[in-house]
Coordinates of C-alpha atoms in Angstrom, one line a residue:
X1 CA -28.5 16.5 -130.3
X2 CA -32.1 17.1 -128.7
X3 CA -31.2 13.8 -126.7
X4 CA -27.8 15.4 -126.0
X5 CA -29.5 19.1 -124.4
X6 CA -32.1 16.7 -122.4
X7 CA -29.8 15.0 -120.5
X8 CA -27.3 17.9 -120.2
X9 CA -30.7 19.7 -119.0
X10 CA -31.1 16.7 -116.5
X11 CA -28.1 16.6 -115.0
X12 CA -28.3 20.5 -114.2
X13 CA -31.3 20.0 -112.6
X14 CA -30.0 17.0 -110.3
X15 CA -27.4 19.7 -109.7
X16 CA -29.5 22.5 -108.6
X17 CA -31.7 20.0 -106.7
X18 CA -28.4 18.6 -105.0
X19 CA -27.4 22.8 -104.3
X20 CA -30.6 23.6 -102.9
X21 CA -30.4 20.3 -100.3
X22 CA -26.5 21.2 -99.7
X23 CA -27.7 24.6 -98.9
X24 CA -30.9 23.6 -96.8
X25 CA -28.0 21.0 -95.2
X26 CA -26.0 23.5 -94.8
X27 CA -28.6 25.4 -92.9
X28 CA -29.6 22.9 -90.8
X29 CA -25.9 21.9 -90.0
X30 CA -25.7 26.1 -88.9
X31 CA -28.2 25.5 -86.5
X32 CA -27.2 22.2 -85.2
X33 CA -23.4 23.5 -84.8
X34 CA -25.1 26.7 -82.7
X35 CA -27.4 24.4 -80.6
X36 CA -24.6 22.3 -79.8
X37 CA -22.4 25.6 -79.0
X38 CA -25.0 26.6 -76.4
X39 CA -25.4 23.1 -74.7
X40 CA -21.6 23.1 -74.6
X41 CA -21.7 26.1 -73.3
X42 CA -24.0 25.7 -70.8
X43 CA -22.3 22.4 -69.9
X44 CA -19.1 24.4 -69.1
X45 CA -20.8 27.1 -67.1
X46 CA -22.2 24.3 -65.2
X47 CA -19.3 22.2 -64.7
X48 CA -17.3 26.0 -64.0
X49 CA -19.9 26.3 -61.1
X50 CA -19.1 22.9 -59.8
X51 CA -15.6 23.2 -60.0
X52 CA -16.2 26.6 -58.4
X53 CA -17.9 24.8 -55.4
X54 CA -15.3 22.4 -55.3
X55 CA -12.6 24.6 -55.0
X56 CA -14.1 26.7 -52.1
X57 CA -14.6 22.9 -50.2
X58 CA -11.0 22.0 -50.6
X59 CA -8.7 23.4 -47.8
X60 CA -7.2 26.4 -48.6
X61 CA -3.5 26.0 -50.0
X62 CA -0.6 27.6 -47.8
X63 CA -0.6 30.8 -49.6
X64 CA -3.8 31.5 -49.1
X65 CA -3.4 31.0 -45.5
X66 CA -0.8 33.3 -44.8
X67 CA -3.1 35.9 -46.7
X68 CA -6.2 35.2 -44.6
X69 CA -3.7 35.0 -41.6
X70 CA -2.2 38.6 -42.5
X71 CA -6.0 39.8 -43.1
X72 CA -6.9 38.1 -39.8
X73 CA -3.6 39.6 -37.7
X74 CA -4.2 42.9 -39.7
X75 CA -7.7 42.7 -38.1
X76 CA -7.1 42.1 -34.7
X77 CA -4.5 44.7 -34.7
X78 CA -7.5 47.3 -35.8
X79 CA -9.6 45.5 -32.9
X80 CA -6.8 45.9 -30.3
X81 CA -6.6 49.8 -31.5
X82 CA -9.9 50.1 -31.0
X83 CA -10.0 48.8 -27.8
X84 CA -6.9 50.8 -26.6
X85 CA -8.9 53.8 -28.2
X86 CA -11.9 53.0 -26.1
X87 CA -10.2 52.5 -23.1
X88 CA -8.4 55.9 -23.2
X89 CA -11.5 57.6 -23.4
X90 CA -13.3 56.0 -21.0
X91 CA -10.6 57.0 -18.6
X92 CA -10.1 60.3 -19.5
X93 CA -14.1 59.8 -19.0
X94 CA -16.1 58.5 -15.9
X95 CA -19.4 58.4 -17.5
X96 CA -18.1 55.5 -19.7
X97 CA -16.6 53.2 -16.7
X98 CA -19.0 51.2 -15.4
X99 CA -17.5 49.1 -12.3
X100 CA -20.4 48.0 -10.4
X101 CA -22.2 45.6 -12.7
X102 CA -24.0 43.0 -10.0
X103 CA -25.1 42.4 -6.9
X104 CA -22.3 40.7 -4.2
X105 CA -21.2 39.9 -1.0
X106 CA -18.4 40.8 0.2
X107 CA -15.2 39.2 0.2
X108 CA -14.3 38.6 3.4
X109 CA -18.1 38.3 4.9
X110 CA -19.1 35.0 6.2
X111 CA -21.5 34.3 3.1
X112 CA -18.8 34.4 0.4
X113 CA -18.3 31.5 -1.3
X114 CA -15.1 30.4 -2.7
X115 CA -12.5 32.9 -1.2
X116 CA -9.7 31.4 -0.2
X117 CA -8.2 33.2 3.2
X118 CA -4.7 31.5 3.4
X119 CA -2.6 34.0 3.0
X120 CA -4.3 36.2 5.6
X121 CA -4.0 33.2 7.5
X122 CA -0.3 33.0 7.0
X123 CA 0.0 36.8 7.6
X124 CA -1.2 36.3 11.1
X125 CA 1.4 33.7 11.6
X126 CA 3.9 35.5 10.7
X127 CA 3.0 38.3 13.0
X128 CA 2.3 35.7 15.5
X129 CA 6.3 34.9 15.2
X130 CA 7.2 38.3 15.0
X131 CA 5.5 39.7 18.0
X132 CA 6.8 36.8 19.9
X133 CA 9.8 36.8 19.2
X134 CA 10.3 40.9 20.0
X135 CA 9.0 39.5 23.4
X136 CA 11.8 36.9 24.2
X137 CA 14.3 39.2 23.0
X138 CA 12.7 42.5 25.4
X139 CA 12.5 39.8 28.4
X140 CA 16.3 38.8 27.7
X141 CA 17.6 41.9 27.1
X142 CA 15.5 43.2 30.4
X143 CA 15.8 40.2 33.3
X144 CA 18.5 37.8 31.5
X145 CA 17.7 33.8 32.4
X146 CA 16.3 33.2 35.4
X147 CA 15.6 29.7 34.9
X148 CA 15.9 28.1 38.3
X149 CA 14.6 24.5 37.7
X150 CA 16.4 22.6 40.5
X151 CA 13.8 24.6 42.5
X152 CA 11.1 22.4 41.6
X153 CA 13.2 19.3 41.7
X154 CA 15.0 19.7 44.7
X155 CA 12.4 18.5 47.5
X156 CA 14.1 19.1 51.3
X157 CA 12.9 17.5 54.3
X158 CA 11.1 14.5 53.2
X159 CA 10.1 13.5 56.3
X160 CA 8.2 16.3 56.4
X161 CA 6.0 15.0 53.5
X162 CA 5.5 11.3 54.7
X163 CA 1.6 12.1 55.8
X164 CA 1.4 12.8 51.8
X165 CA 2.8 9.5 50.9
X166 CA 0.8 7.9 53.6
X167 CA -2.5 9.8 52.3
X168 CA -2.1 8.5 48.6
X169 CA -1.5 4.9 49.7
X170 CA -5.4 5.5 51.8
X171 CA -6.3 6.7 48.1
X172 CA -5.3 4.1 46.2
X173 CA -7.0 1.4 49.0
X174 CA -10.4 3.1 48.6
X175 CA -11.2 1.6 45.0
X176 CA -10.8 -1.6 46.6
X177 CA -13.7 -0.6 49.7
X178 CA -15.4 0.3 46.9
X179 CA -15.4 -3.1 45.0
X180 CA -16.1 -5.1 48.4
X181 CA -18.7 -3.1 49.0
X182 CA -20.4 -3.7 45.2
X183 CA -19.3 -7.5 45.2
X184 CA -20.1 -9.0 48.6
X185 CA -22.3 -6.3 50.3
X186 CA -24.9 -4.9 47.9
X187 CA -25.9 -7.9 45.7
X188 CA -27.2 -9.7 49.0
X189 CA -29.6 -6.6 50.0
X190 CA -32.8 -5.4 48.6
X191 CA -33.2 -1.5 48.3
X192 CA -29.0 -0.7 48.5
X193 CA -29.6 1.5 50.8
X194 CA -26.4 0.1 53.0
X195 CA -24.1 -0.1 49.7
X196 CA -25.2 3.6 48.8
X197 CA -24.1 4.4 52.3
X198 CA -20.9 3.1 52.4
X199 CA -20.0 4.1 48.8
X200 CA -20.5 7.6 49.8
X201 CA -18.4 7.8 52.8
X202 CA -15.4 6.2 50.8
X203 CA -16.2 8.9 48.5
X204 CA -15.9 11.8 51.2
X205 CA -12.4 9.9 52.3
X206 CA -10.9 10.2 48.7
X207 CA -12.1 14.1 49.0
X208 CA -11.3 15.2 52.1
X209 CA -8.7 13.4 53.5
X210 CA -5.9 14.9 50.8
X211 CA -7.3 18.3 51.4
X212 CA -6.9 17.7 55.3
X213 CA -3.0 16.5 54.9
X214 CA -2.3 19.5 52.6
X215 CA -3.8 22.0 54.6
X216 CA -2.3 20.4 57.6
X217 CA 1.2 19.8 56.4
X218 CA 1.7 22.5 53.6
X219 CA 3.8 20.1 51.8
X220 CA 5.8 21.3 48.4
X221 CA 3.3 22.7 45.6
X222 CA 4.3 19.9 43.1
X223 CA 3.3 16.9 45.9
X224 CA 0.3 18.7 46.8
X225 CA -0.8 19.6 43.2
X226 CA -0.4 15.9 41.9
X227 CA -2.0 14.4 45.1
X228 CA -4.9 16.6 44.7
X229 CA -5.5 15.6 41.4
X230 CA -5.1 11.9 42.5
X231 CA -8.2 12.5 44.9
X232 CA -10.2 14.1 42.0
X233 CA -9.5 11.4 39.4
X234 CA -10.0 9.3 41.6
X235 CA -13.7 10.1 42.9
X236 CA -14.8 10.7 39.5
X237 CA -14.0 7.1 38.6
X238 CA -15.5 5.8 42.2
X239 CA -18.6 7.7 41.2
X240 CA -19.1 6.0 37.7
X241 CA -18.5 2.9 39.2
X242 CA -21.0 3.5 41.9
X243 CA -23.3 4.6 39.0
X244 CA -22.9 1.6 36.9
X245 CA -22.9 -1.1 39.1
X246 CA -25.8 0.8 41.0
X247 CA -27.9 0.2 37.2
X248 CA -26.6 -3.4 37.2
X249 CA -28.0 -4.3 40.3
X250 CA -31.6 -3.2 39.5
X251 CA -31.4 -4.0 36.0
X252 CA -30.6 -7.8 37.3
X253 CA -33.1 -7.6 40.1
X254 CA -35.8 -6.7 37.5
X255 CA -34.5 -8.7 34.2
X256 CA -34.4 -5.9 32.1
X257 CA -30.6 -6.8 31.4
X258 CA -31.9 -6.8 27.5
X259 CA -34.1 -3.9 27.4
X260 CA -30.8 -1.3 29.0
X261 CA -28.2 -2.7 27.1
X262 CA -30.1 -3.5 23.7
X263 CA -27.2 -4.3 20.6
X264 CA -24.4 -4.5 23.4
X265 CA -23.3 -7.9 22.9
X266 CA -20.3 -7.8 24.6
X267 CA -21.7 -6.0 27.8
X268 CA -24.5 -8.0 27.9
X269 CA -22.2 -11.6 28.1
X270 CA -20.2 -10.0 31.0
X271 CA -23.2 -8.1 33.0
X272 CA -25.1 -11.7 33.0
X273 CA -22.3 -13.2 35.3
X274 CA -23.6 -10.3 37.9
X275 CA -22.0 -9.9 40.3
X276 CA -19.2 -12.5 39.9
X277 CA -18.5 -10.1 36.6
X278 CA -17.2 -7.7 38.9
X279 CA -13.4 -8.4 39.9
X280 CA -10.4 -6.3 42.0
X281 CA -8.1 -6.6 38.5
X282 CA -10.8 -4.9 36.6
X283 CA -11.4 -2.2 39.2
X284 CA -7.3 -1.3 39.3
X285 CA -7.8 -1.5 35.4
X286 CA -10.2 0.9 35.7
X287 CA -8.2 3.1 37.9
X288 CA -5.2 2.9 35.5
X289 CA -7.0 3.7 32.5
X290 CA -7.4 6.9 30.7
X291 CA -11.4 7.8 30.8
X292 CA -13.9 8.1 33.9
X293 CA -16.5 5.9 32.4
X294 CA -16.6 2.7 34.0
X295 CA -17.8 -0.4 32.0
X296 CA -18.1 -3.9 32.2
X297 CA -15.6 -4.4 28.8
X298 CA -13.1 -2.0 27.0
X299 CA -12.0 -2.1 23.1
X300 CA -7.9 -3.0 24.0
X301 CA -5.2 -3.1 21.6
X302 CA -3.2 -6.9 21.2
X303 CA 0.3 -5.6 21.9
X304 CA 1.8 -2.3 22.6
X305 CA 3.6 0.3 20.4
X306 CA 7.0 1.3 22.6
X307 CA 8.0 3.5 19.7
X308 CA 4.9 5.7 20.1
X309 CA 5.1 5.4 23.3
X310 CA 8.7 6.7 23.9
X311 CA 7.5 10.3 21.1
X312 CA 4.8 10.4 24.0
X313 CA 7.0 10.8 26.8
X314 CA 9.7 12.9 25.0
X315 CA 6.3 15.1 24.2
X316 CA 5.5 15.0 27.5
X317 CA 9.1 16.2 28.9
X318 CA 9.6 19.0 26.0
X319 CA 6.1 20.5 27.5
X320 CA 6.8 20.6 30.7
X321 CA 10.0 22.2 30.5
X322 CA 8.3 25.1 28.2
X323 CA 5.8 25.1 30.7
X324 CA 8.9 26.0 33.2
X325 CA 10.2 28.4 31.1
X326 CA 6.7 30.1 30.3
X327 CA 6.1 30.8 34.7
X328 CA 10.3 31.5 35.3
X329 CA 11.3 33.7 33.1
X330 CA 8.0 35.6 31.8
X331 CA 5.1 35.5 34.1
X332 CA 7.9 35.4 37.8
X333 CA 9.0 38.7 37.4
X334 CA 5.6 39.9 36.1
X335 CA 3.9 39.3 39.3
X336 CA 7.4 40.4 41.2
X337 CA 7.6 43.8 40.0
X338 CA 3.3 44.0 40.1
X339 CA 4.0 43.8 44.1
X340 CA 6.6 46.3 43.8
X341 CA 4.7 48.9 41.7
X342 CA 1.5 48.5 44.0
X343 CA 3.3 49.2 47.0
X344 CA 4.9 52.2 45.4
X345 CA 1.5 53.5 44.3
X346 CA 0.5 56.8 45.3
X347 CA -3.4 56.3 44.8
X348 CA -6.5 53.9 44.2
X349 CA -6.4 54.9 40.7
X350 CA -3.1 54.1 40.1
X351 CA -3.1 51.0 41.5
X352 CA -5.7 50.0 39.2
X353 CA -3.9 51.0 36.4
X354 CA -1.1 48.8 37.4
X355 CA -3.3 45.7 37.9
X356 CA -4.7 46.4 34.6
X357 CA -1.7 46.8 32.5
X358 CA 0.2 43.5 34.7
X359 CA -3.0 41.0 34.0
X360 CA -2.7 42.3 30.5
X361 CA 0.8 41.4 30.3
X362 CA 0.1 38.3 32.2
X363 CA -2.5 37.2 29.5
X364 CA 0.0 36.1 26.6
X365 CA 2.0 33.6 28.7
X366 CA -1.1 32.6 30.9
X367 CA -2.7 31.5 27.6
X368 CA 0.7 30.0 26.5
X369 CA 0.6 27.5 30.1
X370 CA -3.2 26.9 29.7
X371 CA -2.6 25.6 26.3
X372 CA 0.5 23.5 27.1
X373 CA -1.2 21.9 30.0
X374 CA -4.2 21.1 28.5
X375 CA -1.7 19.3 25.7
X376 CA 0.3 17.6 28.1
X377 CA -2.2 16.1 30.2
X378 CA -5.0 15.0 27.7
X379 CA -2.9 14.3 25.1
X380 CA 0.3 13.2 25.7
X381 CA -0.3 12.0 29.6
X382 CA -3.8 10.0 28.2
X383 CA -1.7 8.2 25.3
X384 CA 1.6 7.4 27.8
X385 CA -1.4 5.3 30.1
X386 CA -3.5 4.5 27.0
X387 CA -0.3 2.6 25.3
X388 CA 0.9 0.9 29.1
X389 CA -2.2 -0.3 30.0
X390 CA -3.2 -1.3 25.8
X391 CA -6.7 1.2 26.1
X392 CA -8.4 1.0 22.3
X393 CA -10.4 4.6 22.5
X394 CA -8.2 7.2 21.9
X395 CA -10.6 10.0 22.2
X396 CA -9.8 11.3 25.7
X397 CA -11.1 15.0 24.8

């Protein structure tokens, strides 16, 4: 029986002993279980953060778009309110406008960079036209055509302008005096003094003989016009070729062929054949060209272009019928009624008035008729010889 209580006592005791550690277990469990609620916990805010990060990298989803866009259009709605607001007052208010913010030039001054002036250039065009055009209509309205060009071309009496035709064939020979005298007279003498001579009184034949027949004769204004400037062209080229073979000749006579002509290959070859260079077909060439600058070799073009040259000579027709035009029906009946209106005149003052106002009236068509000739003769006359006779340099101006 004691054996009985001492084991039952025993067992208790393992029992309480087995309580005690369940309860000290369970104690230690409590702790472990909280310990391991705060790391999970703090792993979850952690990874919540992360994921938080995340999210706010990722592009937003549509939805969210069309709210930032609505916030973003709201927005720029208040701005544009604003700004409407602003502007409103600063109209109503000068103190708020400020225009003149920096220093500039102005816009049509000749240091302003980047202004384009092609519409006032067009402007001026326009009224060009306009004004022009009021002036052909006034002058048909007022005189009606006049145009009388049979006038010019209808030539009477051409007997009576033989000594003309007999004074351009002496101005054509006198290029060839000139050549004889350069190729046979002045290479065998040792100061020129005999070839200057000569070359100048060939010279005062090409002048003064055409003015002699003209004053003389008091041929039609078109033969004496173009036989004047026959003599003129003429001398000028003489003159240069005087010049240049007058350069030669010394430049020979004192080897400094190389030192005056330097790089000029060409000219050098030719001049070194002085004065068997010099020939009667270059001199006529000469003539015929289009320049006054004589030299001993010309840039030529291999063949000729008839197609350019027949837009020359249409060119060359179409100005000087305008040309026509211009002195028959505008500037005639100008000067007409000017005679009129001065013999009418009651007094030096108005008599002045009238030759003021007519040379003002003049000035439009006279600038017209200086224009057109200067086109006609150094642009479309140069290219018709430049294109017969093959001339390279096309820069007669």
């Amino acid at each position: 029986m004691t054996s009985f209580f001492a084991n039952a006592a025993d067992a208790l005791k393992e029992m309480s002993d087995k309580g005690s550690k369940s309860t000290e277990l369970g104690e230690d469990s409590k702790k472990e279980l909280k310990r391991m609620e705060v790391e999970r916990a703090g792993t979850f805010h952690q990874v919540s953060s992360i994921y938080q990060s995340d999210v706010e990298k990722v592009p937003k989803q549509p939805h969210h778009q069309k709210k930032d866009s609505k916030a973003a259009s709201s927005k720029s709605e208040d701005e544009v309110k604003h700004e409407k607001e602003l502007r409103r007052l600063r109209r109503s208010h000068p103190l708020g406008r400020v225009v003149n913010r920096k220093c500039s030039v102005p816009l049509l001054g000749m240091s302003a960079k980047g202004t384009n002036y092609r519409g006032i250039v067009n402007l001026m065009c326009l009224l060009l036209v306009a004004l022009n055009l009021r002036l052909v209509l006034e002058n048909l309205i007022k005189y009606g055509i006049l145009l009388r060009p049979w006038e010019y071309l209808s030539i009477n009496n051409l007997r009576h302008h033989l000594p003309l035709v007999y004074t351009l064939i002496l101005v054509l020979c006198c290029p060839a005096l000139s050549y004889i005298i350069e190729r046979y007279i002045a290479p065998g003498q040792k100061d020129r003094r005999l070839a200057n001579a000569l070359q100048l009184s060939v010279l005062l034949a090409v002048l003064i003989g055409p003015l002699y027949t003209i004053e003389t004769t008091a041929p039609h204004g078109l033969l004496a016009m173009g036989l004047l400037c026959c003599s003129v062209t003429y001398a000028m080229k003489i003159v240069s070729y005087w010049h240049v073979c007058h350069d030669l000749f010394w430049s020979v006579k004192k080897n400094k062929l190389e030192m005056l002509l330097g790089d000029e290959k060409e000219t050098l070859e030719v001049a070194r054949k002085y004065p068997r260079c010099l020939s009667l077909k270059d001199m006529y060439m000469f003539i015929a060209y289009p320049t006054l600058c004589y030299q001993l070799w010309y840039p030529r073009y291999p063949h000729r272009n008839w197609m350019r040259l027949l837009k020359y000579t249409a060119l060359l027709l179409f100005c000087l019928a305008l040309q026509l035009i211009i002195m028959q029906q505008y500037m005639l009946p100008i000067l007409l009624n000017a005679r009129i209106m001065l013999i009418d005149s009651q007094s030096w003052r108005e008599s002045a008035l009238i030759v003021a106002e007519r040379v003002l009236k003049l000035a439009v068509p006279n600038l017209y008729c200086w224009l057109l000739m200067f086109f006609t003769l150094f642009h479309t006359w140069m290219n018709i010889l430049a294109e017969l006779t093959r001339f390279g340099d096309r820069e007669f101006y």
